[in-house]
Short mmCIF file of C-alpha atoms and ligand atoms in Angstrom, two decimals:
data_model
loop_
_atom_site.label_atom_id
_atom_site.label_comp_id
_atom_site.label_asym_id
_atom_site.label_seq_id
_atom_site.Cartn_x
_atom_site.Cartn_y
_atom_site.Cartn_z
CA UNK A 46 -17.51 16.49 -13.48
CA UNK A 47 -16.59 15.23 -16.52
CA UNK A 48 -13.59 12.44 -17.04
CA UNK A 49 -11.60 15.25 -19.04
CA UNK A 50 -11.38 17.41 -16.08
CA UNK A 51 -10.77 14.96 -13.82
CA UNK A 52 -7.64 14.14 -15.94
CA UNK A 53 -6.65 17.79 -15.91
CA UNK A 54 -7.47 18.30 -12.28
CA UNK A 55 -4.82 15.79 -11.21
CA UNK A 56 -2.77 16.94 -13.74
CA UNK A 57 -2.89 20.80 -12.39
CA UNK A 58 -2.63 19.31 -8.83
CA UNK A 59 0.35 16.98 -9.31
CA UNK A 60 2.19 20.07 -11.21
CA UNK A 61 2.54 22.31 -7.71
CA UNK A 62 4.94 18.74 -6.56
CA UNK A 63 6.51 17.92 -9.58
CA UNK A 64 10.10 18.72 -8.36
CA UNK A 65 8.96 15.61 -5.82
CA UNK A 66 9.60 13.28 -9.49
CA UNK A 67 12.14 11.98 -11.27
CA UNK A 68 12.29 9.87 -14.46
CA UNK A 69 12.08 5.84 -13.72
CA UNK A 70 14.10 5.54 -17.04
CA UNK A 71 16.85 7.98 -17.34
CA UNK A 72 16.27 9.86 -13.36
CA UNK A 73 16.43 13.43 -15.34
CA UNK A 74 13.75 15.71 -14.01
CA UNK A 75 10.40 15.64 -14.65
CA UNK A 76 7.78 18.27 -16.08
CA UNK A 77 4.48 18.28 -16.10
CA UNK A 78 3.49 19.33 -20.07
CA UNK A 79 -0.01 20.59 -21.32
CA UNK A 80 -2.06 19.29 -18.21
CA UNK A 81 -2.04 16.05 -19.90
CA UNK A 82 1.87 14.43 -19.53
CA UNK A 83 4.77 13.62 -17.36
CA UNK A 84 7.95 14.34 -19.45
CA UNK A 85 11.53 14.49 -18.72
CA UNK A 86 14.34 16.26 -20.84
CA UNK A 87 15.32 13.03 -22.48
CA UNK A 88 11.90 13.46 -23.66
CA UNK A 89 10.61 10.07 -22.10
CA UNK A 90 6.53 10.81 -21.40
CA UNK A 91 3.82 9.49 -19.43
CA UNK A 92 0.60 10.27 -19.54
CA UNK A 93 -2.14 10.85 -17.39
CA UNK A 94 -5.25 8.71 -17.78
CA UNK A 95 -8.99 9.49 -17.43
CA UNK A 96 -8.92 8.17 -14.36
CA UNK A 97 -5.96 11.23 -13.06
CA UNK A 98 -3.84 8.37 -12.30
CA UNK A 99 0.08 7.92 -14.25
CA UNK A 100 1.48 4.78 -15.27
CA UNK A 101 5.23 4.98 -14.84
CA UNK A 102 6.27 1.48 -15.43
CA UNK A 103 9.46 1.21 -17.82
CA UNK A 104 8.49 -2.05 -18.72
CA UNK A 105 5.53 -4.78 -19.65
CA UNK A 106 4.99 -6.01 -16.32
CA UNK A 107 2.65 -9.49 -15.63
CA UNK A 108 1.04 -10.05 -12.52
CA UNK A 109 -1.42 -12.29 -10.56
CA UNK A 110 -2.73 -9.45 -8.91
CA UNK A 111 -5.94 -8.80 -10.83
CA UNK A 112 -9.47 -6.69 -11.22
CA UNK A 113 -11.36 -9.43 -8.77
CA UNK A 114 -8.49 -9.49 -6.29
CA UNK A 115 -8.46 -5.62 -5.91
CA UNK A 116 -12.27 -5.14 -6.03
CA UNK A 117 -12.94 -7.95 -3.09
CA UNK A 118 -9.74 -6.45 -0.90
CA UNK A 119 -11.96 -3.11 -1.34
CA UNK A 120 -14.95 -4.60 -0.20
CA UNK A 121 -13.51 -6.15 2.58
CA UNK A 122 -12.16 -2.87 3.52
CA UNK A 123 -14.97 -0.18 2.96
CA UNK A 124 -18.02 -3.09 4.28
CA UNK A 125 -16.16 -4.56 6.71
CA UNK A 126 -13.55 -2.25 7.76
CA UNK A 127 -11.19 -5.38 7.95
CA UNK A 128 -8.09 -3.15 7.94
CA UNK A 129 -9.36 -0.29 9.74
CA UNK A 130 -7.18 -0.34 13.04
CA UNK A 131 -4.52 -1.21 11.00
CA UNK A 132 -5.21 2.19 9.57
CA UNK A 133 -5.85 4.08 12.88
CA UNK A 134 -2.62 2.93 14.45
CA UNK A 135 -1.07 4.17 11.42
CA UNK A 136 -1.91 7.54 11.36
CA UNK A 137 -1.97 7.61 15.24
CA UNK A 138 2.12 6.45 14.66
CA UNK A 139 2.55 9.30 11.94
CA UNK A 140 0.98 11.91 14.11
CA UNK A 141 3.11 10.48 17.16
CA UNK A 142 6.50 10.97 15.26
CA UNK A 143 5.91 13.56 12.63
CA UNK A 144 5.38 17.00 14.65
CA UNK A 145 4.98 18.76 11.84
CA UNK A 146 1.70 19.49 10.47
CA UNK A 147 2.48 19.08 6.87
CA UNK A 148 4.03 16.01 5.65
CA UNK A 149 4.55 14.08 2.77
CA UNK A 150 3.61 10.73 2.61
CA UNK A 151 4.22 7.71 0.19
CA UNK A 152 2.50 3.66 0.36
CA UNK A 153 4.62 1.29 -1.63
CA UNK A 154 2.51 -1.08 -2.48
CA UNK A 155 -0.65 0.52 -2.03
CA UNK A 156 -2.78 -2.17 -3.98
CA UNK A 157 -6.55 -0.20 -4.20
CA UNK A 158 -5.85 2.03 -2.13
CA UNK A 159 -8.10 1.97 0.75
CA UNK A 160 -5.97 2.26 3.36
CA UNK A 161 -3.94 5.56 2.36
CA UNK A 162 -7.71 6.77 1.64
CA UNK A 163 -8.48 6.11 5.66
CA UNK A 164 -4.78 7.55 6.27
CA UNK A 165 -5.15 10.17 5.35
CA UNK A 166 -8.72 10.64 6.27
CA UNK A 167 -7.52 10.28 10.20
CA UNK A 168 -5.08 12.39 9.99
CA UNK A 169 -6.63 14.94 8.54
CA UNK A 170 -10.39 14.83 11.02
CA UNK A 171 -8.23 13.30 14.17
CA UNK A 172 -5.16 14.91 14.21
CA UNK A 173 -5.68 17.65 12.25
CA UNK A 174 -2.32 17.17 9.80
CA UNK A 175 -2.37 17.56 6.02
CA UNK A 176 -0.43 14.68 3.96
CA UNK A 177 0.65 14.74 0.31
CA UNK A 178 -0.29 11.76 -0.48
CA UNK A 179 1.14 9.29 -3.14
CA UNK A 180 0.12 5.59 -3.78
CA UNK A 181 2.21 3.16 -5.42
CA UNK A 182 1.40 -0.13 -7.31
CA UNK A 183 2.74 -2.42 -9.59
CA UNK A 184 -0.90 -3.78 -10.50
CA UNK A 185 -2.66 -1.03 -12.98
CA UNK A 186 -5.93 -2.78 -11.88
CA UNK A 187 -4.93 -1.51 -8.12
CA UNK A 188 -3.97 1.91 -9.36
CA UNK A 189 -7.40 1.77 -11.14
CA UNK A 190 -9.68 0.86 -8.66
CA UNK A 191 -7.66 3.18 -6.21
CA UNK A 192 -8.24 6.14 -8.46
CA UNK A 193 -11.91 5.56 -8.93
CA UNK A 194 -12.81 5.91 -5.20
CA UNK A 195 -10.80 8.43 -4.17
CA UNK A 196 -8.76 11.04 -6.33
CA UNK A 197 -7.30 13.02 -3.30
CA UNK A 198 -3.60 11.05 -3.55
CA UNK A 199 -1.59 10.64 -6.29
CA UNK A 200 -2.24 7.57 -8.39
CA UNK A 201 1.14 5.74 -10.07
CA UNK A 202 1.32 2.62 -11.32
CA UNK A 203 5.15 2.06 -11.27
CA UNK A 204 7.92 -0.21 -9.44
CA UNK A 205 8.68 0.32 -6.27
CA UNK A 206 12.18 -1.20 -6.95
CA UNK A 207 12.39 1.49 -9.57
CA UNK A 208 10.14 4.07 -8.16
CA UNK A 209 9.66 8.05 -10.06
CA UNK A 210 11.15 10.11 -7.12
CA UNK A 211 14.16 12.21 -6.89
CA UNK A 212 15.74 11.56 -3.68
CA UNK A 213 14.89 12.26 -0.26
CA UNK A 214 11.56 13.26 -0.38
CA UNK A 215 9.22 11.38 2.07
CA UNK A 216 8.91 12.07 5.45
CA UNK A 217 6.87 8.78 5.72
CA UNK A 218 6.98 5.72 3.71
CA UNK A 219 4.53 3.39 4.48
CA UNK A 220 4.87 -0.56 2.97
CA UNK A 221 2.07 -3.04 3.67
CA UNK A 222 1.88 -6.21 3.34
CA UNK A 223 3.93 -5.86 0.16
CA UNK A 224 7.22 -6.31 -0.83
CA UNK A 225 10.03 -4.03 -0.04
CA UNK A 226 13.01 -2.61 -1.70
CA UNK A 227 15.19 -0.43 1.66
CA UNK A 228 18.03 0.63 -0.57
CA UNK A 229 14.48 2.53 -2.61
CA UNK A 230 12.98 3.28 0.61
CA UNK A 231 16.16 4.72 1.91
CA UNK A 232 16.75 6.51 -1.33
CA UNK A 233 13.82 8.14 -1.30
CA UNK A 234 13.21 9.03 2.10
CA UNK A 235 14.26 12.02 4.22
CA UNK A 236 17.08 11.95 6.48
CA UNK A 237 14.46 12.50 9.05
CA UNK A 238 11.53 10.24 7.99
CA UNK A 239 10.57 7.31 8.81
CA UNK A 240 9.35 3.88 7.34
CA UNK A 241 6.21 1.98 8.42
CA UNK A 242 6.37 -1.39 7.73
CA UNK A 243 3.02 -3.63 8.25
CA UNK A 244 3.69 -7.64 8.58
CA UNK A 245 1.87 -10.55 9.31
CA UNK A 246 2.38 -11.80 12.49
CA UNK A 247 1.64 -15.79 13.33
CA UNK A 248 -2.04 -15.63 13.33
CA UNK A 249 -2.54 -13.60 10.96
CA UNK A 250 -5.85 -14.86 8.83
CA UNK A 251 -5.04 -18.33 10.65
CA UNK A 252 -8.70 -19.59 9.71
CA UNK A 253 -8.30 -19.46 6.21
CA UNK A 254 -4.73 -20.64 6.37
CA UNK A 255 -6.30 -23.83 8.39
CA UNK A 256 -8.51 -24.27 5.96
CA UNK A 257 -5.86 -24.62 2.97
CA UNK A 258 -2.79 -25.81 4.52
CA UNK A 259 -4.19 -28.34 6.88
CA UNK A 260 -1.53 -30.79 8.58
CA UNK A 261 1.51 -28.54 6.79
CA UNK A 262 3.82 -25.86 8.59
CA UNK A 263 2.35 -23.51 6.51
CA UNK A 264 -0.88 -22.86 8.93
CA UNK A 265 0.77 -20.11 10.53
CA UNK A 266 3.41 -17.73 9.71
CA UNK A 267 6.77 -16.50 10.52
CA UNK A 268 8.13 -13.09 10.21
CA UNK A 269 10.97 -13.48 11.98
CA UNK A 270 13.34 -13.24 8.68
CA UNK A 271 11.48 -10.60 7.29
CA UNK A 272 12.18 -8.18 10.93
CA UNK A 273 15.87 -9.35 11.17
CA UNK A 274 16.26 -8.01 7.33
CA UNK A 275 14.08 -4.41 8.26
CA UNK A 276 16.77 -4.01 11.46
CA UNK A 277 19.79 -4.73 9.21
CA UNK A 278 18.44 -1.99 6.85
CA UNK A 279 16.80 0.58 9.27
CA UNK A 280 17.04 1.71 12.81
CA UNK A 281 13.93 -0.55 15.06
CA UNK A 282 12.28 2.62 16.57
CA UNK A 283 9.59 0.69 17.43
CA UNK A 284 7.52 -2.93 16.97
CA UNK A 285 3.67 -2.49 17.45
CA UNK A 286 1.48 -5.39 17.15
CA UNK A 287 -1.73 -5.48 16.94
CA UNK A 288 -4.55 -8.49 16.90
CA UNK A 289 -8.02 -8.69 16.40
CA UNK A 290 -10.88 -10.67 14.98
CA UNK A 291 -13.54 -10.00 12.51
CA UNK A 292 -16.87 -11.48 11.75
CA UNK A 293 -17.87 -12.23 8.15
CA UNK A 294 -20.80 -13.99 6.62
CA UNK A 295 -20.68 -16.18 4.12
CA UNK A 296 -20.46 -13.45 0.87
CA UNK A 297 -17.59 -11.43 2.60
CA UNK A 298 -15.48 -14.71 3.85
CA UNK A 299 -15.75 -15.64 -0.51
CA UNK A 300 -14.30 -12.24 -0.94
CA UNK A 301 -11.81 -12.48 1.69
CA UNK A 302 -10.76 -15.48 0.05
CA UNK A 303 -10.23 -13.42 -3.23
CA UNK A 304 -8.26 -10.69 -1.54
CA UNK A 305 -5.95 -12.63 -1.23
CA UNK A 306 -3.19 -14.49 -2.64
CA UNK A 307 -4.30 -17.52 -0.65
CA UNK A 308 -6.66 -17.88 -2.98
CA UNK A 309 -5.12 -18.67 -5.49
CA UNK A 310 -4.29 -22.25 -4.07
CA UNK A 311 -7.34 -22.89 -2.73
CA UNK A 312 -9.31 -25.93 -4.15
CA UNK A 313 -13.02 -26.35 -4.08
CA UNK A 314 -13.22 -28.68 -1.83
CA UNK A 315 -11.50 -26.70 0.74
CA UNK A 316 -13.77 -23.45 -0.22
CA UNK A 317 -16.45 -25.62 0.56
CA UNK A 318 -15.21 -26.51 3.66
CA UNK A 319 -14.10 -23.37 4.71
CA UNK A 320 -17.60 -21.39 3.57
CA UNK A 321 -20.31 -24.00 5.01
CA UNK A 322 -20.14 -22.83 8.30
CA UNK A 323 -21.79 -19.67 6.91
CA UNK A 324 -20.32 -17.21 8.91
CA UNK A 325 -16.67 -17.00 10.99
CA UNK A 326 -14.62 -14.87 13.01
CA UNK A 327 -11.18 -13.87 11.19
CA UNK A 328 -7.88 -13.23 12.79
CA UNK A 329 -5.98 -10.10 11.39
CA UNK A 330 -2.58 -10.76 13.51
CA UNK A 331 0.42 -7.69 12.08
CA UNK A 332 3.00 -5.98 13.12
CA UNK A 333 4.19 -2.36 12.09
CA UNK A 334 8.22 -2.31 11.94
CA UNK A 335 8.69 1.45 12.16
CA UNK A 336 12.40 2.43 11.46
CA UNK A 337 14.75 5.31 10.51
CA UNK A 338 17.61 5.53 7.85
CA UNK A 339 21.04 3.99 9.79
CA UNK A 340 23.79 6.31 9.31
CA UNK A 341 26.97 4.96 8.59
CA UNK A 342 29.61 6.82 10.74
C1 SAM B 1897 -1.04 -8.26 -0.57
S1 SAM B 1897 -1.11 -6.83 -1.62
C2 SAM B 1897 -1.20 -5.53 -0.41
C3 SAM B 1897 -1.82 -4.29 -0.97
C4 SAM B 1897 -2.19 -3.20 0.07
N1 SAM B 1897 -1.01 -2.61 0.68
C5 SAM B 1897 -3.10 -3.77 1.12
O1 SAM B 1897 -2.64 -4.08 2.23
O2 SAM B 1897 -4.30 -3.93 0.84
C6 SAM B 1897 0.55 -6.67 -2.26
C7 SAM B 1897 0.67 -5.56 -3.29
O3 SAM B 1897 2.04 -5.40 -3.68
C8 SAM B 1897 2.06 -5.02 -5.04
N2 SAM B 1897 3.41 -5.22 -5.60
C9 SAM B 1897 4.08 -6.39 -5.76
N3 SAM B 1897 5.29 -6.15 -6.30
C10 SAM B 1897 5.41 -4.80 -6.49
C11 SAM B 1897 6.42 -3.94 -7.01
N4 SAM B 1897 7.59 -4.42 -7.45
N5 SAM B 1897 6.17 -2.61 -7.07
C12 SAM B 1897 4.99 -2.09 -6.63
N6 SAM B 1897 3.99 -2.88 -6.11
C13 SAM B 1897 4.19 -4.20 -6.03
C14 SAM B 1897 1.00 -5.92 -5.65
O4 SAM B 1897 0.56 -5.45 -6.91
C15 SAM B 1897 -0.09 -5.85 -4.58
O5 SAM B 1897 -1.00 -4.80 -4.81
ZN1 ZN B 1898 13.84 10.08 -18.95
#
């Protein structure tokens, strides 16, 4: 299939939701023109790429999250399935609360994308639920690399501060290991839905965080501030954790230290440290914060 179509395929696809978007500049409604832009009546446009994903960023954003970053948190994921329960609790959660078989679904924060991909995957062959799916990233180089491997979601590169949505129309939003924005995630959601939040608990990737900040309070991590601030702005339905290690050699444990933005502190004599074992057991250590919109009576 050429790139053309595969343009005009998400194009035609995204066109049957389009009532789901609003304009992140003006928040007039958006059409979907020609099978090639996003345009609202103000006449600000956005247009799909080659790819079939949409970059709806209002402004030039910089970031640290780059091509090598995205590509190494992908091979982690797809050769090592380091996230993969992650991702099976998740859609075992959605199935649990959403009783409907059609939802809408929405990751803030989706970086490449691999774990909406295995979302929706589950739900779909497990529990036999269809999703609309849209991903959400900041990084273009996410949105890219998300896009490539899968074009069954919807691809945005956009702000999830500032996100393209009219209100109210998620019945799940799922945020992991990203930042938030709950007065967005609140906007946006139905009165009904629900937001998954995924955290790092206190071991999370506690080998690598050994390995850099050595004799500081920084070797393990707190989340306690981050789930006080998720109950002020959502009803706790429910804290899962889950904990588990996985065994890398030596290539994957240099990605792994890519992936992340742990890496980016790291100095070589640590990496060397870290690496000359040759191969080590990881700790992924989270918690999904899953919540509903507080009414105010
Ligand atoms: C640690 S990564 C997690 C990505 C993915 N959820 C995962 O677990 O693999 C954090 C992500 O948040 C994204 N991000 C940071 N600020 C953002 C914002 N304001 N809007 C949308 N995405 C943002 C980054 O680009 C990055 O992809
Ligand atoms: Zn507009």
């Amino acid at each position: 299939m050429s790139k053309m179509n595969k343009r005009m395929r998400s194009a035609s696809y995204m066109q049957q939701y389009e009532t789901m978007f609003q304009c992140p500049i003006c928040q007039a409604a958006i059409q979907i023109k020609d099978l090639k832009s996003m345009v609202c009546k103000n006449q600000h446009t956005f247009d799909f790429t080659k790819q079939g994903y949409v970059n709806m960023t209002t402004h030039a954003i910089k970031t640290k999250y780059d091509k090598a970053l995205f590509e190494s948190r992908r091979k982690i994921s797809d050769d090592h399935r380091f996230f993969y329960p992650v991702s099976e609790l998740l859609a075992q959660k959605i199935s649990q609360y959403m009783k409907d078989k059609n939802m809408t679904i929405v990751d803030m924060g989706c970086g490449e994308g691999s774990q909406l991909s295995d979302i929706n995957d589950i739900l779909t062959q497990v529990y036999h639920k269809q999703a609309v799916n849209i991903g959400v990233d900041l990084a273009k180089e996410g949105i890219l690399t998300a896009a490539k491997y899968d074009d069954a979601p919807m691809w945005l590169v956009a702000d999830l501060a500032y996100s393209p949505f009219s209100k109210q129309q998620f019945d799940v939003v799922l945020n992991i290991l990203s930042p938030s924005n709950y007065e967005e995630f609140t906007r946006i959601l139905k009165d009904d839905g629900f937001i998954m939040k995924v955290v790092p608990q206190h071991h999370y990737l506690q080998e690598l965080r050994k390995a850099i900040f050595a004799d500081t309070d920084k070797q393990t991590y707190s989340n306690k501030d981050t789930v006080e601030r998720f109950k002020q702005s959502f009803g706790l339905v429910e804290k899962v954790d889950i904990c588990y290690t996985v065994t890398l050699q030596q290539d994957a444990l240099q990605a792994l230290i890519q992936m992340t933005p742990l890496g980016w502190t790291i100095t070589e004599q640590q990496m060397h440290e870290f690496l000359h074992e040759g191969m080590r057991e990881i700790t992924v250590d989270l918690a999904i914060l899953i919540g509903r919109k507080r009414f105010v009576v």
